[in-house]
Amino acid sequence: MGIKSEISHTLWITWKDLMELRRSKMRMAMMVLMPLIMMAMMSFMFPSSNSVSNIPVAIVNADSGSAGSEIIYAIEQMNSESKMMILKNASSEEEARNMIVEGSTLGAIIIPEDFSQVLSTRSSTADITVMTDNSNPQISQILSQVLTQIINSMSEEYAVMGLEPMAREIGINPVAMVVPFKAESKGVTESSSYVEFVIPGLLMMTMITSVMTGLPRAIAYEKDIGTMNGFLAAPISRFSIIGGKALGRIIRGFIQGILSLVLAIVLFRINVYGSLLSIFAILFLGVFSFVGLGIVMTSIAEDEETASMIIMTLTLPMMFLSGIFFPIEMMPSFMQTISRWLPFTYAVDAMRRIMVFGATLGNVYTDVVVMLAFGIATLIIAIPVFERGMTR
Amino acid sequence: MHSNCLDCDNMTEIIEVKDIVKVYRNGVKAVKGISFSVSKGEIFGLLGPNGAGKSTLLKMLSTLLRPTSGTATIDGLDIVKDAGEIRKRIGLVAEKMILYDYLTPYENLKLFGKLYSIEEKALDERIDDLLKTVEMDKWKNERVKNFSTGMRQRINLIRGLINYPEVLFLDEPTLGLDPHSSVEIRRLVAKLNREMGITVILTTHYMEEVDALANRIAIINNGEIAALDTSENLKRMISEEKVLEVKITNSAKAIESIRELDCVRDVSSRDGELRIYGQGENFVDSVIDRIKSSDSRIISIKEIEPSLEDVFIKLTFGGE
Ligand SMILES: Nc1ncnc2c1ncn2[C@@H]1O[C@H](COP(=O)(O)OP(=O)(O)OP(=O)(O)O)[C@@H](O)[C@H]1O
Ligand SMILES: [Mg+2]
């Protein structure tokens, strides 16, 4: 049995599986729909402009002087452009607090009674309180960050204004007196949002789940209904059976992966920095690394349902542990250890580096080596396990 | 029709099975040491009730299952060691149809033809020939999905013939078919055997099937061969058998005295109902006499046609 006929047998089995898919309108539709639904869901969860808007915020101006009103005017001016907040008036700190408790606002800016006075005498630093609804951590964090930043920079401006005459006398820049140095943070690429962090992993996930859930159908189902006997009784190598089945699934997964990629680019306008060829290579490698494992699981299981269940239980935690949704560094250390043992982690990592940083295959060679090694090792185990599973 | 192999004894043995055993992983002993041989060109029937181990035996011979112990050879090739070589020479029509609904007959046959590495042009011709043989050439390019069971089984059958095998394994080829289709399939098998000299091993529940086709029949029960003979001899064995089903009072005592009768082979009792197996002209009379003479009253009595199962019981549980 030459290698040539083995390849031909493999391709014929793949052809059969793809033919069955093509002939079933429902299955074709589902194959296209799956990535579509997934990406649409993502776009609801992570809108492409990663800013928030229309947060109700109460303003309490207890200041007897004019400085308070000036600050509020400045905030209103700023907000009229960004529409981040809906500003409401409140008479006292007490009332603002009640509004937050009731839920009618999510935050408050409180300017105290003696604000103008302290400011003009400069007897100490005048305080403005920013109060937020900390039962809503995400919004609370954004709001307090943004408001403190606005108020602090206004304070800096105020300081610079006060120092200006003096600074001119000694001939230095007043800004440098107030802010002698500051940090400027800068990413490797221009911008990056959470979506850009998540999409590469999701692409990988779409493909791998497609292959992993598809394999039990492709193998265990045929075993259940007895058609597998046709392949097993034919003079073909067992590898051709496995290879043919896997290739069919990889092609299906690939179509879904590419569809998801296109949708991601259209829906989220994400920037893809890496070459398309590297992306495809990683998609392929990622799936390849899993095929052996999928076949082992499927062969061990007694029927299709058991196989699906084993594979689902295995892949689901893998998705979370592999850092698709949040960085591995945020996990407890023992989970980080588990994560490092999962091939999926490397697939996601490679995909992210290529898509977001424009890395080349050479840059991610560790990931490539790990995926290849895992894929080959599991496939080597898979062949005898498959043989045993089919002839018990 | 079934006498086309009168010289079987002089022909070469193509299949030899020796003490073959299969114990499944769950501990079920499906085949418990079976030996037989089949001559080239013979149609060999395996007759047995559900769970007898027929399919298990067939799966081992067609290299789908590894025997737990024992050996079997086809054309002198070992079914385990030379599985690859054997696969080229055998055809399989399994219990469950090997047929893809979404493909057409042509595509189904093409797929398997390619797996048997048959050259393109020869394959296309062969497909046409086979389709004509089963009168399915009109349906060549229709999807199997919409076919009736009979049509499917015809395609399923020729799928097993795509490599023009030397030995064809048929596992209940007429299961679920109407009488007309069953006869068609049987006629076809006989024709293949006659014209192409294919050796056929056939399993079935149906006496008439092996009767019409097989030169020799092995009755299998409980993983063992209960009888192996020509269909004529087996048929004689069955037609002589009589079975009485009686309901009587005071049965415990009566059973003993009925058993003593020479014409009675076996008595079994189930839910107070007795089944009495025996033969001879006086069988019914003698049994009734014995019942009467043992203070029992007959509630009901009827003579039933011996079913295949009755024969198996007779053959395998003898004097139980
Ligand atoms: N894969 C399996 N695992 C465990 N036990 C099995 C398996 N296949 C069959 N058996 C058991 O082995 C015995 C023989 O089964 P087999 O299918 O060979 O019988 P059969 O004669 O073909 O019956 P039928 O006429 O119903 O097709 C049965 O008791 C069955 O339950
Ligand atoms: Mg069977």
PDB file of C-alpha atoms in Angstrom, chain A residues 123-313:
ATOM      1  CA  SER A 123      -4.772  78.068  53.404  1.00  0.00           C
ATOM      2  CA  SER A 124      -4.936  74.407  52.316  1.00  0.00           C
ATOM      3  CA  THR A 125      -5.919  72.277  49.303  1.00  0.00           C
ATOM      4  CA  ALA A 126      -9.555  72.684  48.452  1.00  0.00           C
ATOM      5  CA  ASP A 127     -11.422  69.388  48.070  1.00  0.00           C
ATOM      6  CA  ILE A 128     -14.009  68.229  45.558  1.00  0.00           C
ATOM      7  CA  THR A 129     -15.661  64.921  46.377  1.00  0.00           C
ATOM      8  CA  VAL A 130     -16.385  62.399  43.656  1.00  0.00           C
ATOM      9  CA  MET A 131     -18.873  59.851  44.853  1.00  0.00           C
ATOM     10  CA  THR A 132     -19.736  56.712  42.879  1.00  0.00           C
ATOM     11  CA  ASP A 133     -22.104  53.796  43.089  1.00  0.00           C
ATOM     12  CA  ASN A 134     -19.671  51.069  44.030  1.00  0.00           C
ATOM     13  CA  SER A 135     -22.314  48.396  43.725  1.00  0.00           C
ATOM     14  CA  ASN A 136     -21.643  48.794  40.020  1.00  0.00           C
ATOM     15  CA  PRO A 137     -17.876  48.304  39.912  1.00  0.00           C
ATOM     16  CA  GLN A 138     -17.204  48.741  36.205  1.00  0.00           C
ATOM     17  CA  ILE A 139     -19.092  52.035  35.861  1.00  0.00           C
ATOM     18  CA  SER A 140     -17.899  53.203  39.236  1.00  0.00           C
ATOM     19  CA  GLN A 141     -14.301  52.658  38.232  1.00  0.00           C
ATOM     20  CA  ILE A 142     -14.615  54.399  34.891  1.00  0.00           C
ATOM     21  CA  LEU A 143     -16.525  57.312  36.411  1.00  0.00           C
ATOM     22  CA  SER A 144     -14.169  57.973  39.282  1.00  0.00           C
ATOM     23  CA  GLN A 145     -11.188  57.657  36.971  1.00  0.00           C
ATOM     24  CA  VAL A 146     -12.568  60.070  34.422  1.00  0.00           C
ATOM     25  CA  LEU A 147     -13.870  62.581  36.957  1.00  0.00           C
ATOM     26  CA  THR A 148     -10.691  62.627  39.041  1.00  0.00           C
ATOM     27  CA  GLN A 149      -8.701  63.076  35.916  1.00  0.00           C
ATOM     28  CA  ILE A 150     -10.846  66.001  34.759  1.00  0.00           C
ATOM     29  CA  ILE A 151     -10.749  67.670  38.138  1.00  0.00           C
ATOM     30  CA  ASN A 152      -7.026  67.098  38.635  1.00  0.00           C
ATOM     31  CA  SER A 153      -6.144  68.551  35.289  1.00  0.00           C
ATOM     32  CA  MET A 154      -8.348  71.540  36.010  1.00  0.00           C
ATOM     33  CA  SER A 155      -6.498  71.940  39.264  1.00  0.00           C
ATOM     34  CA  GLU A 156      -3.186  71.841  37.411  1.00  0.00           C
ATOM     35  CA  GLU A 157      -4.408  74.501  35.011  1.00  0.00           C
ATOM     36  CA  TYR A 158      -5.462  76.614  37.968  1.00  0.00           C
ATOM     37  CA  ALA A 159      -2.050  76.232  39.539  1.00  0.00           C
ATOM     38  CA  VAL A 160      -0.300  77.149  36.331  1.00  0.00           C
ATOM     39  CA  MET A 161      -2.450  80.260  36.047  1.00  0.00           C
ATOM     40  CA  GLY A 162      -1.507  81.317  39.573  1.00  0.00           C
ATOM     41  CA  LEU A 163       2.180  80.752  38.991  1.00  0.00           C
ATOM     42  CA  GLU A 164       2.371  82.398  35.623  1.00  0.00           C
ATOM     43  CA  PRO A 165       3.485  85.943  36.679  1.00  0.00           C
ATOM     44  CA  MET A 166       6.110  84.578  39.025  1.00  0.00           C
ATOM     45  CA  ALA A 167       7.408  82.096  36.470  1.00  0.00           C
ATOM     46  CA  ARG A 168       7.692  84.740  33.815  1.00  0.00           C
ATOM     47  CA  GLU A 169       9.831  86.786  36.161  1.00  0.00           C
ATOM     48  CA  ILE A 170      12.375  84.010  36.651  1.00  0.00           C
ATOM     49  CA  GLY A 171      11.979  82.863  33.023  1.00  0.00           C
ATOM     50  CA  ILE A 172      10.773  79.294  33.359  1.00  0.00           C
ATOM     51  CA  ASN A 173       7.773  77.367  32.089  1.00  0.00           C
ATOM     52  CA  PRO A 174       5.065  77.404  34.761  1.00  0.00           C
ATOM     53  CA  VAL A 175       3.751  74.021  33.625  1.00  0.00           C
ATOM     54  CA  ALA A 176       7.139  72.467  34.390  1.00  0.00           C
ATOM     55  CA  MET A 177       6.933  73.915  37.892  1.00  0.00           C
ATOM     56  CA  VAL A 178       3.562  72.323  38.564  1.00  0.00           C
ATOM     57  CA  VAL A 179       4.233  69.041  36.761  1.00  0.00           C
ATOM     58  CA  PRO A 180       8.005  68.515  36.724  1.00  0.00           C
ATOM     59  CA  PHE A 181       7.731  65.063  35.159  1.00  0.00           C
ATOM     60  CA  LYS A 182       5.073  62.615  34.085  1.00  0.00           C
ATOM     61  CA  ALA A 183       4.684  59.139  32.621  1.00  0.00           C
ATOM     62  CA  GLU A 184       3.364  58.588  29.175  1.00  0.00           C
ATOM     63  CA  SER A 185       2.179  55.057  28.426  1.00  0.00           C
ATOM     64  CA  LYS A 186       2.495  53.681  24.956  1.00  0.00           C
ATOM     65  CA  GLY A 187       1.612  50.267  23.499  1.00  0.00           C
ATOM     66  CA  VAL A 188       3.593  48.347  20.925  1.00  0.00           C
ATOM     67  CA  THR A 189       0.828  48.966  18.449  1.00  0.00           C
ATOM     68  CA  GLU A 190      -1.293  52.030  18.036  1.00  0.00           C
ATOM     69  CA  SER A 191      -4.423  51.071  19.869  1.00  0.00           C
ATOM     70  CA  SER A 192      -5.753  47.976  21.487  1.00  0.00           C
ATOM     71  CA  SER A 193      -9.128  47.323  22.943  1.00  0.00           C
ATOM     72  CA  TYR A 194     -10.576  44.403  24.801  1.00  0.00           C
ATOM     73  CA  VAL A 195     -12.127  43.231  21.559  1.00  0.00           C
ATOM     74  CA  GLU A 196      -8.727  43.007  19.967  1.00  0.00           C
ATOM     75  CA  PHE A 197      -7.582  41.007  22.939  1.00  0.00           C
ATOM     76  CA  VAL A 198     -10.510  38.600  22.705  1.00  0.00           C
ATOM     77  CA  ILE A 199     -11.000  38.119  18.954  1.00  0.00           C
ATOM     78  CA  PRO A 200      -7.863  36.089  18.173  1.00  0.00           C
ATOM     79  CA  GLY A 201      -8.722  33.617  20.898  1.00  0.00           C
ATOM     80  CA  LEU A 202     -12.317  33.470  19.790  1.00  0.00           C
ATOM     81  CA  LEU A 203     -11.284  32.660  16.259  1.00  0.00           C
ATOM     82  CA  MET A 204      -9.166  29.837  17.541  1.00  0.00           C
ATOM     83  CA  MET A 205     -12.025  28.699  19.730  1.00  0.00           C
ATOM     84  CA  THR A 206     -14.552  28.733  16.901  1.00  0.00           C
ATOM     85  CA  MET A 207     -12.381  26.488  14.846  1.00  0.00           C
ATOM     86  CA  ILE A 208     -11.312  24.143  17.566  1.00  0.00           C
ATOM     87  CA  THR A 209     -14.820  23.657  18.967  1.00  0.00           C
ATOM     88  CA  SER A 210     -16.053  23.076  15.454  1.00  0.00           C
ATOM     89  CA  VAL A 211     -13.490  20.331  14.976  1.00  0.00           C
ATOM     90  CA  MET A 212     -13.747  18.887  18.459  1.00  0.00           C
ATOM     91  CA  THR A 213     -17.515  18.635  18.485  1.00  0.00           C
ATOM     92  CA  GLY A 214     -17.532  17.489  14.887  1.00  0.00           C
ATOM     93  CA  LEU A 215     -15.139  14.585  15.326  1.00  0.00           C
ATOM     94  CA  PRO A 216     -17.423  12.520  17.563  1.00  0.00           C
ATOM     95  CA  ARG A 217     -20.102  12.863  14.936  1.00  0.00           C
ATOM     96  CA  ALA A 218     -17.765  12.009  12.162  1.00  0.00           C
ATOM     97  CA  ILE A 219     -16.368   8.936  13.888  1.00  0.00           C
ATOM     98  CA  ALA A 220     -18.567   7.709  16.738  1.00  0.00           C
ATOM     99  CA  TYR A 221     -21.743   8.355  14.795  1.00  0.00           C
ATOM    100  CA  GLU A 222     -20.603   6.246  11.884  1.00  0.00           C
ATOM    101  CA  LYS A 223     -19.579   3.570  14.311  1.00  0.00           C
ATOM    102  CA  ASP A 224     -23.030   3.687  15.917  1.00  0.00           C
ATOM    103  CA  ILE A 225     -24.954   3.399  12.677  1.00  0.00           C
ATOM    104  CA  GLY A 226     -22.567   0.771  11.381  1.00  0.00           C
ATOM    105  CA  THR A 227     -21.239   2.505   8.282  1.00  0.00           C
ATOM    106  CA  MET A 228     -17.778   2.597   9.823  1.00  0.00           C
ATOM    107  CA  ASN A 229     -17.632  -1.140   9.140  1.00  0.00           C
ATOM    108  CA  GLY A 230     -17.428  -0.307   5.458  1.00  0.00           C
ATOM    109  CA  PHE A 231     -14.159   1.536   6.026  1.00  0.00           C
ATOM    110  CA  LEU A 232     -12.849  -0.958   8.541  1.00  0.00           C
ATOM    111  CA  ALA A 233     -13.435  -3.933   6.268  1.00  0.00           C
ATOM    112  CA  ALA A 234     -11.821  -2.181   3.308  1.00  0.00           C
ATOM    113  CA  PRO A 235      -8.132  -2.695   2.550  1.00  0.00           C
ATOM    114  CA  ILE A 236      -7.135   0.788   3.641  1.00  0.00           C
ATOM    115  CA  SER A 237      -4.786   1.942   6.367  1.00  0.00           C
ATOM    116  CA  ARG A 238      -6.381   2.979   9.643  1.00  0.00           C
ATOM    117  CA  PHE A 239      -4.571   6.265   9.258  1.00  0.00           C
ATOM    118  CA  SER A 240      -6.526   6.999   6.092  1.00  0.00           C
ATOM    119  CA  ILE A 241      -9.762   6.666   8.044  1.00  0.00           C
ATOM    120  CA  ILE A 242      -8.618   8.965  10.830  1.00  0.00           C
ATOM    121  CA  GLY A 243      -6.920  11.331   8.425  1.00  0.00           C
ATOM    122  CA  GLY A 244      -9.910  11.526   6.115  1.00  0.00           C
ATOM    123  CA  LYS A 245     -12.314  12.191   8.959  1.00  0.00           C
ATOM    124  CA  ALA A 246     -10.061  14.785  10.547  1.00  0.00           C
ATOM    125  CA  LEU A 247      -9.337  16.579   7.302  1.00  0.00           C
ATOM    126  CA  GLY A 248     -13.039  16.944   6.573  1.00  0.00           C
ATOM    127  CA  ARG A 249     -13.554  18.532   9.959  1.00  0.00           C
ATOM    128  CA  ILE A 250     -10.534  20.783   9.607  1.00  0.00           C
ATOM    129  CA  ILE A 251     -11.820  22.101   6.303  1.00  0.00           C
ATOM    130  CA  ARG A 252     -15.207  22.817   7.841  1.00  0.00           C
ATOM    131  CA  GLY A 253     -13.588  24.505  10.819  1.00  0.00           C
ATOM    132  CA  PHE A 254     -11.404  26.506   8.482  1.00  0.00           C
ATOM    133  CA  ILE A 255     -14.371  27.863   6.595  1.00  0.00           C
ATOM    134  CA  GLN A 256     -15.927  28.888   9.883  1.00  0.00           C
ATOM    135  CA  GLY A 257     -12.683  30.409  11.080  1.00  0.00           C
ATOM    136  CA  ILE A 258     -12.298  32.525   7.960  1.00  0.00           C
ATOM    137  CA  LEU A 259     -15.918  33.600   8.149  1.00  0.00           C
ATOM    138  CA  SER A 260     -15.422  34.675  11.741  1.00  0.00           C
ATOM    139  CA  LEU A 261     -12.299  36.584  10.815  1.00  0.00           C
ATOM    140  CA  VAL A 262     -14.057  38.475   8.066  1.00  0.00           C
ATOM    141  CA  LEU A 263     -16.965  39.226  10.365  1.00  0.00           C
ATOM    142  CA  ALA A 264     -14.633  40.409  13.104  1.00  0.00           C
ATOM    143  CA  ILE A 265     -12.918  42.802  10.721  1.00  0.00           C
ATOM    144  CA  VAL A 266     -16.240  44.147   9.447  1.00  0.00           C
ATOM    145  CA  LEU A 267     -18.086  44.330  12.760  1.00  0.00           C
ATOM    146  CA  PHE A 268     -15.336  45.545  15.048  1.00  0.00           C
ATOM    147  CA  ARG A 269     -13.034  47.193  12.561  1.00  0.00           C
ATOM    148  CA  ILE A 270     -10.193  45.444  14.302  1.00  0.00           C
ATOM    149  CA  ASN A 271      -6.793  45.908  12.832  1.00  0.00           C
ATOM    150  CA  VAL A 272      -5.086  42.765  11.668  1.00  0.00           C
ATOM    151  CA  TYR A 273      -1.368  43.417  11.661  1.00  0.00           C
ATOM    152  CA  GLY A 274      -0.026  39.974  10.919  1.00  0.00           C
ATOM    153  CA  SER A 275       0.020  38.345   7.508  1.00  0.00           C
ATOM    154  CA  LEU A 276      -3.032  36.362   6.505  1.00  0.00           C
ATOM    155  CA  LEU A 277      -0.812  33.418   5.699  1.00  0.00           C
ATOM    156  CA  SER A 278       0.544  33.260   9.242  1.00  0.00           C
ATOM    157  CA  ILE A 279      -2.974  33.521  10.595  1.00  0.00           C
ATOM    158  CA  PHE A 280      -4.087  30.572   8.480  1.00  0.00           C
ATOM    159  CA  ALA A 281      -1.018  28.621   9.448  1.00  0.00           C
ATOM    160  CA  ILE A 282      -1.766  29.131  13.140  1.00  0.00           C
ATOM    161  CA  LEU A 283      -5.438  28.312  12.700  1.00  0.00           C
ATOM    162  CA  PHE A 284      -4.433  25.098  10.995  1.00  0.00           C
ATOM    163  CA  LEU A 285      -1.789  24.239  13.576  1.00  0.00           C
ATOM    164  CA  GLY A 286      -4.158  24.987  16.432  1.00  0.00           C
ATOM    165  CA  VAL A 287      -6.701  22.571  15.068  1.00  0.00           C
ATOM    166  CA  PHE A 288      -4.059  20.038  14.163  1.00  0.00           C
ATOM    167  CA  SER A 289      -2.826  20.022  17.744  1.00  0.00           C
ATOM    168  CA  PHE A 290      -6.289  18.951  18.880  1.00  0.00           C
ATOM    169  CA  VAL A 291      -7.268  16.344  16.337  1.00  0.00           C
ATOM    170  CA  GLY A 292      -5.368  13.485  17.965  1.00  0.00           C
ATOM    171  CA  LEU A 293      -6.872  14.240  21.353  1.00  0.00           C
ATOM    172  CA  GLY A 294     -10.337  14.356  19.843  1.00  0.00           C
ATOM    173  CA  ILE A 295      -9.861  10.978  18.194  1.00  0.00           C
ATOM    174  CA  VAL A 296      -8.570   9.418  21.404  1.00  0.00           C
ATOM    175  CA  MET A 297     -11.606  10.676  23.332  1.00  0.00           C
ATOM    176  CA  THR A 298     -13.988   9.569  20.614  1.00  0.00           C
ATOM    177  CA  SER A 299     -12.456   6.110  20.387  1.00  0.00           C
ATOM    178  CA  ILE A 300     -12.590   5.592  24.140  1.00  0.00           C
ATOM    179  CA  ALA A 301     -16.267   6.517  24.341  1.00  0.00           C
ATOM    180  CA  GLU A 302     -18.813   3.816  23.651  1.00  0.00           C
ATOM    181  CA  ASP A 303     -21.180   5.973  21.626  1.00  0.00           C
ATOM    182  CA  GLU A 304     -21.558   9.383  20.068  1.00  0.00           C
ATOM    183  CA  GLU A 305     -23.278  11.000  23.022  1.00  0.00           C
ATOM    184  CA  THR A 306     -20.611   9.907  25.479  1.00  0.00           C
ATOM    185  CA  ALA A 307     -17.939  11.096  23.100  1.00  0.00           C
ATOM    186  CA  SER A 308     -19.561  14.534  22.799  1.00  0.00           C
ATOM    187  CA  MET A 309     -19.910  14.764  26.538  1.00  0.00           C
ATOM    188  CA  ILE A 310     -16.288  13.871  27.195  1.00  0.00           C
ATOM    189  CA  ILE A 311     -15.125  16.371  24.634  1.00  0.00           C
ATOM    190  CA  MET A 312     -17.360  19.175  25.890  1.00  0.00           C
ATOM    191  CA  THR A 313     -16.233  18.643  29.473  1.00  0.00           C
TER     192      THR A 313
END
